[in-house]
Amino acid sequence: MLDYQRHIAVQTDDFDLAHEYQCLRSHSATGAIVTFCGLVRDMNDGKDVTGLFLEHYPGMTEKTLDSIADEAAKRWPLQAVRVIHRVGQMALCDQIVFVGVASAHRGAAFDACEFIMDFLKSRAPFWKREQTTQGEHWVEARTSDQDALERWT
């Protein structure tokens, strides 16, 4: 059994970065916290983005995120992992995803945070529908996201 704190959430509500950071500070052995927050941006593949709608596969999504966090905790000595991914309609600059990792050392925290994000992008069952000035479309999987996984195998 892995010995680390884990919080996984898929939600429509926004999240508070300061609160999430404070939750990662709960272990006395923590010497480093690394966080990532992804936002809705105004441009993608040369198209002017006006909004984003995210769907997921309930139950399966959380199970996949749990598995990704556990794999990170097997590879690096982690005290805590927090992953929050929003679903539903979002506007420009809205927060989409939060990944936070606490470890005794910065190298493990940086690597684990990037590992979790790379696997989340390629393995978690989320689907994005972008609204653009040219209309709506589903976002295709990127080769660059798959390529990012190769360095972890």
Coordinates of C-alpha atoms in Angstrom, one line a residue:
M1 CA 0.0 0.0 0.0
L2 CA 1.3 3.5 -0.9
D3 CA 1.7 5.9 2.0
Y4 CA 0.7 9.4 0.7
Q5 CA -2.2 11.7 0.9
R6 CA -4.3 11.9 -2.3
H7 CA -7.2 14.1 -3.4
I8 CA -8.7 13.5 -6.8
A9 CA -11.7 15.6 -7.9
V10 CA -13.7 16.1 -11.2
Q11 CA -16.0 19.0 -10.7
T12 CA -17.8 21.9 -12.4
D13 CA -16.9 24.4 -9.7
D14 CA -13.8 26.5 -9.8
F15 CA -11.0 25.8 -7.3
D16 CA -8.9 28.0 -5.0
L17 CA -5.2 27.8 -5.7
A18 CA -4.2 29.1 -2.3
H19 CA -6.4 26.5 -0.6
E20 CA -5.0 23.7 -2.7
Y21 CA -1.5 24.8 -1.9
Q22 CA -2.2 24.9 1.8
C23 CA -3.6 21.4 1.7
L24 CA -0.2 20.2 0.3
R25 CA 1.6 21.7 3.3
S26 CA 0.2 19.2 5.8
H27 CA 3.2 16.8 6.1
S28 CA 6.3 17.7 8.2
A29 CA 8.7 15.9 5.8
T30 CA 7.6 18.1 2.9
G31 CA 10.5 20.2 1.5
A32 CA 9.1 21.0 -1.9
I33 CA 5.7 21.7 -3.4
V34 CA 5.2 21.9 -7.2
T35 CA 1.9 23.0 -8.7
F36 CA 0.5 23.3 -12.2
C37 CA -2.7 25.1 -13.2
G38 CA -4.0 24.9 -16.8
L39 CA -6.2 27.7 -18.1
V40 CA -8.5 28.3 -21.1
R41 CA -6.5 30.3 -23.6
D42 CA -7.7 32.5 -26.4
M43 CA -5.9 30.8 -29.3
N44 CA -5.4 27.1 -30.3
D45 CA -4.1 25.8 -33.6
G46 CA -4.4 29.2 -35.2
K47 CA -8.1 29.6 -34.2
D48 CA -9.6 32.3 -32.0
V49 CA -11.0 30.4 -29.0
T50 CA -14.1 32.0 -27.3
G51 CA -14.9 29.2 -24.8
L52 CA -14.4 25.5 -24.0
F53 CA -16.7 22.7 -23.0
L54 CA -15.2 19.6 -21.3
E55 CA -16.9 16.2 -20.9
H56 CA -15.7 13.1 -19.1
Y57 CA -16.6 9.5 -18.3
P58 CA -17.8 9.6 -14.7
G59 CA -16.3 7.0 -12.5
M60 CA -13.8 5.9 -15.1
T61 CA -12.2 9.3 -15.1
E62 CA -11.6 9.4 -11.3
K63 CA -10.3 5.8 -11.4
T64 CA -7.8 6.7 -14.1
L65 CA -6.7 9.8 -12.2
D66 CA -6.2 7.7 -9.0
S67 CA -4.1 5.2 -11.0
I68 CA -1.9 8.0 -12.4
A69 CA -1.4 9.5 -9.0
D70 CA -0.5 6.0 -7.6
E71 CA 2.0 5.4 -10.4
A72 CA 3.7 8.7 -9.6
A73 CA 3.8 7.8 -5.9
K74 CA 5.5 4.5 -6.8
R75 CA 8.2 6.3 -8.8
W76 CA 8.9 9.1 -6.5
P77 CA 8.8 9.6 -2.7
L78 CA 5.6 11.8 -2.3
Q79 CA 3.8 13.0 0.7
A80 CA 0.7 14.3 -1.2
V81 CA -0.9 14.6 -4.6
R82 CA -3.9 16.7 -5.5
V83 CA -5.5 16.6 -8.9
I84 CA -8.6 18.7 -9.7
H85 CA -10.1 18.7 -13.2
R86 CA -13.1 20.8 -14.2
V87 CA -15.8 19.8 -16.6
G88 CA -18.6 21.7 -18.2
Q89 CA -18.6 25.1 -19.9
M90 CA -15.6 27.4 -19.3
A91 CA -14.8 30.9 -20.5
L92 CA -11.4 32.4 -21.5
C93 CA -8.9 32.5 -18.6
D94 CA -10.9 30.0 -16.5
Q95 CA -8.9 27.4 -14.6
I96 CA -9.3 23.9 -16.0
V97 CA -6.9 21.7 -14.2
F98 CA -4.8 21.7 -11.0
V99 CA -2.0 19.3 -10.2
G100 CA -0.1 19.6 -7.0
V101 CA 2.7 17.4 -5.6
A102 CA 4.5 17.5 -2.2
S103 CA 7.8 15.7 -1.7
A104 CA 10.8 16.0 0.5
H105 CA 12.9 17.2 -2.5
R106 CA 12.2 19.5 -5.5
G107 CA 13.4 17.0 -8.2
A108 CA 10.9 14.4 -7.2
A109 CA 8.1 17.1 -6.9
F110 CA 8.9 18.6 -10.3
D111 CA 9.1 15.2 -12.0
A112 CA 6.0 13.8 -10.4
C113 CA 3.9 16.9 -11.3
E114 CA 5.0 16.7 -14.9
F115 CA 4.5 13.0 -15.1
I116 CA 0.9 13.3 -13.7
M117 CA 0.1 16.1 -16.2
D118 CA 1.6 14.2 -19.1
F119 CA -0.4 11.1 -18.3
L120 CA -3.6 13.0 -17.5
K121 CA -3.5 14.7 -21.0
S122 CA -3.2 11.4 -22.8
R123 CA -4.9 8.8 -20.6
A124 CA -7.7 10.4 -18.7
P125 CA -11.1 10.2 -20.5
F126 CA -11.8 13.9 -21.1
W127 CA -13.2 15.4 -24.3
K128 CA -12.9 19.0 -25.2
R129 CA -15.2 20.9 -27.5
E130 CA -13.8 24.4 -28.4
Q131 CA -15.9 27.3 -29.3
T132 CA -14.1 29.5 -31.8
T133 CA -15.0 32.5 -34.0
Q134 CA -15.2 29.9 -36.8
G135 CA -17.7 27.6 -34.9
E136 CA -17.4 24.7 -32.5
H137 CA -15.3 21.5 -32.9
W138 CA -14.0 18.6 -30.9
V139 CA -10.3 18.9 -30.0
E140 CA -8.2 16.0 -31.5
A141 CA -5.5 14.2 -29.5
R142 CA -2.1 15.7 -30.1
T143 CA 0.9 13.7 -31.2
S144 CA 3.0 15.9 -28.9
D145 CA 1.0 14.7 -25.8
Q146 CA 1.7 11.1 -26.8
D147 CA 5.4 11.9 -27.4
A148 CA 5.6 13.3 -23.9
L149 CA 4.7 9.9 -22.4
E150 CA 7.6 8.2 -24.1
R151 CA 10.2 9.7 -21.8
W152 CA 8.4 8.1 -18.8
T153 CA 8.5 4.6 -20.2

